[in-house]
Short mmCIF file of C-alpha atoms and ligand atoms in Angstrom, two decimals:
data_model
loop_
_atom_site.label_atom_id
_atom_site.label_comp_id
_atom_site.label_asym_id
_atom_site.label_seq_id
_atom_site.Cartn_x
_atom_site.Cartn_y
_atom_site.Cartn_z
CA UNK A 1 2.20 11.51 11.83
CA UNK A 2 -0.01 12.85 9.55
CA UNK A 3 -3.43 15.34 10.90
CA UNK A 4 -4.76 16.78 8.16
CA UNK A 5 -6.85 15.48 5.39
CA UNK A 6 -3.82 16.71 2.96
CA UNK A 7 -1.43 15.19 4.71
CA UNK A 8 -2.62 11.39 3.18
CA UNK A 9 -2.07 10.10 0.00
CA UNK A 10 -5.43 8.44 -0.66
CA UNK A 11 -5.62 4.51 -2.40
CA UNK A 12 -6.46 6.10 -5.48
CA UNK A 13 -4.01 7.89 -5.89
CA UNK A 14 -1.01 5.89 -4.98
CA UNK A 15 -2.19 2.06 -4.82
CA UNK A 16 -1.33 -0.55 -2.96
CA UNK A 17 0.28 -2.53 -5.67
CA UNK A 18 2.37 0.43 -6.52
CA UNK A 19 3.72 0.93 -3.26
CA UNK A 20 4.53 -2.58 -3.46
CA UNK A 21 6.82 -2.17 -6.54
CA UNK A 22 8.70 0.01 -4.64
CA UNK A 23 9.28 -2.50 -1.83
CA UNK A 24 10.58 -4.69 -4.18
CA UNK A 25 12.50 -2.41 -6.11
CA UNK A 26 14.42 -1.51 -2.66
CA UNK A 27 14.99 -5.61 -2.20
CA UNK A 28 16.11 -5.54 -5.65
CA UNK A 29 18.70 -2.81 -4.82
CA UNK A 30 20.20 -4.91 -1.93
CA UNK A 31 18.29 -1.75 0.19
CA UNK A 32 16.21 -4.22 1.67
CA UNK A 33 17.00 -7.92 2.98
CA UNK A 34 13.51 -8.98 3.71
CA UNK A 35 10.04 -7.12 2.98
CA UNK A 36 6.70 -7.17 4.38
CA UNK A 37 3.12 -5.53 5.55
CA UNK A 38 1.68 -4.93 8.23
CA UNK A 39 -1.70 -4.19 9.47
CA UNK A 40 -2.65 -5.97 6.16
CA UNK A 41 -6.21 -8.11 6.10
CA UNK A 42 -6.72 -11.13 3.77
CA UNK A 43 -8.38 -9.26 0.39
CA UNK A 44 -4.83 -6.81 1.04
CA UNK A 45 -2.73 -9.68 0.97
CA UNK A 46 -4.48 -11.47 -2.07
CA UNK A 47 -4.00 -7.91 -3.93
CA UNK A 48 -0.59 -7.47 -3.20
CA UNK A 49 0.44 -10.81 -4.52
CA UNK A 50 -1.78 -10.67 -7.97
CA UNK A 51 0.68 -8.90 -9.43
CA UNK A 52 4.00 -9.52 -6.79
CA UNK A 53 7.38 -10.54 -7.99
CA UNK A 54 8.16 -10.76 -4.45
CA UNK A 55 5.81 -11.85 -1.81
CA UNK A 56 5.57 -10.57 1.60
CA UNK A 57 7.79 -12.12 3.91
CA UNK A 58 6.06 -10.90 7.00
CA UNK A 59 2.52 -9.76 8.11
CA UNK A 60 2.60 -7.89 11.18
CA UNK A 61 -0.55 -7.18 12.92
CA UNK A 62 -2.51 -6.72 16.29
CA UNK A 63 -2.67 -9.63 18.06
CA UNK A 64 -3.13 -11.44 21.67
CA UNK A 65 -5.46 -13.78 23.34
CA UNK A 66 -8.31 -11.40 22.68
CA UNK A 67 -7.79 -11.04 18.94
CA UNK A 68 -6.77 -13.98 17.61
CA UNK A 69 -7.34 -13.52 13.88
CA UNK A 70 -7.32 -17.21 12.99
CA UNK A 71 -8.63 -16.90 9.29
CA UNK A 72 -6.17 -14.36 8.55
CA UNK A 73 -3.61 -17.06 10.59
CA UNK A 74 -4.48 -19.92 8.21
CA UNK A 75 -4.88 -17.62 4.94
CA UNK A 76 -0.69 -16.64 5.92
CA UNK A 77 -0.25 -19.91 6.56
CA UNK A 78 -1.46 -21.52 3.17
CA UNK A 79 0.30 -18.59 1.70
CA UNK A 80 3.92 -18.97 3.38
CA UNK A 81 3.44 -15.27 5.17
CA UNK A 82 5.23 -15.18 8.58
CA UNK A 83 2.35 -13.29 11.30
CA UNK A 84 4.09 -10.98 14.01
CA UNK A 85 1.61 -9.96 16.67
CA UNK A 86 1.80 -6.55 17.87
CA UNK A 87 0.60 -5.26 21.23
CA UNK A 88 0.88 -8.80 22.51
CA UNK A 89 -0.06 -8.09 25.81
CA UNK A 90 -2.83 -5.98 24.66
CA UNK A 91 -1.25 -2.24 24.85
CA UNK A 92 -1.83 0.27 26.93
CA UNK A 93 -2.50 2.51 24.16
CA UNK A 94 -6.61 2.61 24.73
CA UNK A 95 -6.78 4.38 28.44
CA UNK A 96 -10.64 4.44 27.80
CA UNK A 97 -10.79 0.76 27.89
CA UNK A 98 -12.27 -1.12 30.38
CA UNK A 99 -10.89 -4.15 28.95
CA UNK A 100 -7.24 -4.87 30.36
CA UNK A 101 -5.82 -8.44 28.91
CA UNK A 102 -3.21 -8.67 32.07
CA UNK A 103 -6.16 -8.53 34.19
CA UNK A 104 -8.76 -11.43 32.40
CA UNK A 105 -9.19 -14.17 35.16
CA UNK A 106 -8.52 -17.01 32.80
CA UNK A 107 -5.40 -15.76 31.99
CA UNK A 108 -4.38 -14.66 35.70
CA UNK A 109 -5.27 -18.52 36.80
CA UNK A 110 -3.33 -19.86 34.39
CA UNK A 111 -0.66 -17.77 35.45
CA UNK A 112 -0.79 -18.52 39.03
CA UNK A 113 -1.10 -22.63 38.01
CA UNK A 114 2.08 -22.67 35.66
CA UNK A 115 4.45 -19.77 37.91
CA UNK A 116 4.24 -17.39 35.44
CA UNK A 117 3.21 -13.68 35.43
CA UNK A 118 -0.12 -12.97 32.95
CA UNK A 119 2.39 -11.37 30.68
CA UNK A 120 4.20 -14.08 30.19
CA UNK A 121 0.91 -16.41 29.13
CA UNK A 122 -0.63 -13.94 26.88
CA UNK A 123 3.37 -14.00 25.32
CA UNK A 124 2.93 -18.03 25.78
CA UNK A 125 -0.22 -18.82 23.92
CA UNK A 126 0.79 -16.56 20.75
CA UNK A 127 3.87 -18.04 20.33
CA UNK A 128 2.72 -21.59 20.43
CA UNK A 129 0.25 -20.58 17.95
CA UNK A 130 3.13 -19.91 15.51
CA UNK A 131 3.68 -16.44 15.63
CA UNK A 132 6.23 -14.00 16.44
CA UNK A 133 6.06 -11.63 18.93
CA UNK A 134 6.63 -7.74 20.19
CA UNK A 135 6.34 -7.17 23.27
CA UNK A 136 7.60 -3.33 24.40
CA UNK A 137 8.67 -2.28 27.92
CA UNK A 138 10.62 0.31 29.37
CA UNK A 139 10.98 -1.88 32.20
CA UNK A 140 14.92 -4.26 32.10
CA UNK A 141 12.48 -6.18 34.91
CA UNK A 142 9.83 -6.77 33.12
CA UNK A 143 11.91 -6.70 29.53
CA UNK A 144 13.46 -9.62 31.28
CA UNK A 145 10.73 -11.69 32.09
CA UNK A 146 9.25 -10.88 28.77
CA UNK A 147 12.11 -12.93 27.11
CA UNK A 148 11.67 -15.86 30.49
CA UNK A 149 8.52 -16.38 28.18
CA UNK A 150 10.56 -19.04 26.33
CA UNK A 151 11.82 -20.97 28.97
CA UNK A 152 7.65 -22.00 29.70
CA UNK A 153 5.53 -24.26 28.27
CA UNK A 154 1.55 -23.91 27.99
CA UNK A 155 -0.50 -27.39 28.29
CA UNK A 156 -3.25 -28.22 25.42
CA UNK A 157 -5.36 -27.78 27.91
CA UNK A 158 -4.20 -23.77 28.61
CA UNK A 159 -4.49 -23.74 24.68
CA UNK A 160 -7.81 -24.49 25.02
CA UNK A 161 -9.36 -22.10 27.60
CA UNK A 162 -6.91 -19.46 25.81
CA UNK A 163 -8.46 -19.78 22.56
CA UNK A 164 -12.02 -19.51 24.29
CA UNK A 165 -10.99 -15.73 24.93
CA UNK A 166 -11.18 -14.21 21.45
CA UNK A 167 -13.51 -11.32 21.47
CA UNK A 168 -12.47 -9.58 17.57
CA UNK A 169 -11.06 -6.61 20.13
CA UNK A 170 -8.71 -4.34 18.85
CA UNK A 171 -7.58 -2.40 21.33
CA UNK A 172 -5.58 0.00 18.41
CA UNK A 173 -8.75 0.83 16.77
CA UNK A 174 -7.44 3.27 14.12
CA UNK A 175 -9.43 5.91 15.10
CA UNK A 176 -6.48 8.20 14.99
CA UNK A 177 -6.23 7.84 11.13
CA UNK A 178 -9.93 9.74 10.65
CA UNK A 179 -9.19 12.96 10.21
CA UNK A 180 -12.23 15.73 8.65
CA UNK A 181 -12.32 15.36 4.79
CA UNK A 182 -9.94 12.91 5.57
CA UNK A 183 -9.13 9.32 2.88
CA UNK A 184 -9.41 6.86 5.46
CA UNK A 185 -12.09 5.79 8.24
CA UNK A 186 -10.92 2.73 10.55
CA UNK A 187 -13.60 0.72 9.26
CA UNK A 188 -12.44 1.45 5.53
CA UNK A 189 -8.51 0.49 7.17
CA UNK A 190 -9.54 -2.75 8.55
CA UNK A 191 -12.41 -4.08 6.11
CA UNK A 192 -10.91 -2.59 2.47
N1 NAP B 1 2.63 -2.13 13.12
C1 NAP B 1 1.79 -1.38 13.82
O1 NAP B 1 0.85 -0.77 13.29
C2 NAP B 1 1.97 -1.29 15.30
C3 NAP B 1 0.95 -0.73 16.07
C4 NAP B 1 1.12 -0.68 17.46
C5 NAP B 1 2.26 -1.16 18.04
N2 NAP B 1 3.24 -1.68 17.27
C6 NAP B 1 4.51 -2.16 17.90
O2 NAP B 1 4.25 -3.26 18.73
C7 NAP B 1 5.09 -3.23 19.88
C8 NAP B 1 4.30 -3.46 21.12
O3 NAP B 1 3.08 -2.74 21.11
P1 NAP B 1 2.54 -1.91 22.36
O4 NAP B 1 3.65 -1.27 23.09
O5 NAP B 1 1.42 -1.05 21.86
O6 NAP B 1 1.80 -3.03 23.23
P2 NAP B 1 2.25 -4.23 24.23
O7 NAP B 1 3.65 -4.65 23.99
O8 NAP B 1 1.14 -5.20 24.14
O9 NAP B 1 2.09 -3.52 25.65
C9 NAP B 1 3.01 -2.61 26.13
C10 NAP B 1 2.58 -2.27 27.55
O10 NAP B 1 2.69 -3.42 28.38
C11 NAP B 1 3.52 -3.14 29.50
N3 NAP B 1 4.31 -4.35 29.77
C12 NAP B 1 5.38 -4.86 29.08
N4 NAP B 1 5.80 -6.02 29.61
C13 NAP B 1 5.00 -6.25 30.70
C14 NAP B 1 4.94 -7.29 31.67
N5 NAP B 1 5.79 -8.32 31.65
N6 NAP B 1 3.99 -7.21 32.62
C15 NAP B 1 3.11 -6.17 32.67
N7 NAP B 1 3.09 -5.16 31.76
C16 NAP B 1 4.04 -5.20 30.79
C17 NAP B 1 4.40 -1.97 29.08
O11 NAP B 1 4.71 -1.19 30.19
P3 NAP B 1 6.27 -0.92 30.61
O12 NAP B 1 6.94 -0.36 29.40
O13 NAP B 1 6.14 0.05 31.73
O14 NAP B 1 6.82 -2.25 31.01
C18 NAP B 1 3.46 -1.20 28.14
O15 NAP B 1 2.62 -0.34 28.88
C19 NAP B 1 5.80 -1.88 19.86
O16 NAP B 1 7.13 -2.11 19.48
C20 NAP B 1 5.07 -1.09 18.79
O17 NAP B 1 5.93 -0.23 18.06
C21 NAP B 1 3.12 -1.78 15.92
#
């Protein structure tokens, strides 16, 4: 992890595109069977493939029923580039947070309607949306149920009061990439 201004290589030095080369290069090699991004927004993406041989395979990004990202969903979309969501179920990363996904009423009467546990619909309504999925856990219980996930189905109408939740909250703000002096603020990271 880098945590020092020094420690970065900024954009202009080393840019995107370039980086990208590589990537390919390594799929070239047979070092690499599939390549992708992640944390990536739309004007990334549309750089990237300017000048790609190879497009990305695979975006992954934050995502869950209170970040939803749907223009960057339908820009992959048009653009054949697969979404994972990371921190599905909304980390636990941010302890400052009074938000907690698990804990949104919406999603815990939902739960308590269809027999499932709130992880399991916040897993639910991003995989019917498309994408893939990442939940971690430490837990073989809760591992377990993770995986249950598939065995449930979410009505339109679930969709529905799902979608309602989208608040643009990250809860992995990038705040940990600002360092004094440093290349990169989160704003620059998520709005370049
Ligand atoms: N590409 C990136 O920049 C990026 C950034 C962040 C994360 N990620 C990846 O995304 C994956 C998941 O992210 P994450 O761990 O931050 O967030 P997450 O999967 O949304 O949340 C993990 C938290 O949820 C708990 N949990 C798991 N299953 C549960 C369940 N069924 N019921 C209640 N709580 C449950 C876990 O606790 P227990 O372990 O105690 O069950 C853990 O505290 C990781 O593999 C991570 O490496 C990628």
């Amino acid at each position: 992890m880098p945590e020092k201004a020094s420690d970065f290589i900024p954009l202009s030095e080393v840019p995107l595109t370039n980086t990208w080369k590589g990537m390919e290069a390594a799929l070239e090699q047979g070092l690499a069977k599939h390549i992708g991004v992640s944390n990536f927004n739309e004007n990334q993406l549309k750089e990237i493939k300017a000048s790609a041989v190879h497009k990305p395979e695979m975006n992954q990004v934050e995502m869950h029923p209170f970040l939803q990202q749907e223009a960057l969903q339908s820009f992959c979309v048009k653009n054949d580039i697969l979404l994972t969501a990371y921190a599905p179920l909304g980390s636990l990363v941010d302890d400052n947070s009074t938000l907690r996904l698990l804990e949104n009423d919406t999603i815990k009467n939902i739960a308590k309607a269809r027999h499932m546990s709130p992880a399991q619909v916040a897993l639910a309504y991003t995989i019917q949306r498309g994408i893939a999925v990442i939940p971690k856990s430490i837990n073989e219980a809760r591992l377990l149920q993770n995986l249950e996930t598939l065995n449930h189905t979410l009505t339109e109408e679930d969709m529905a009061l799902l979608k309602d939740l989208d608040k643009g909250h990250r809860f992995i703000d990038g705040k940990f990439w600002e360092v004094e002096n440093g290349p990169y603020t989160a704003d620059s990271i998520w709005n370049a």
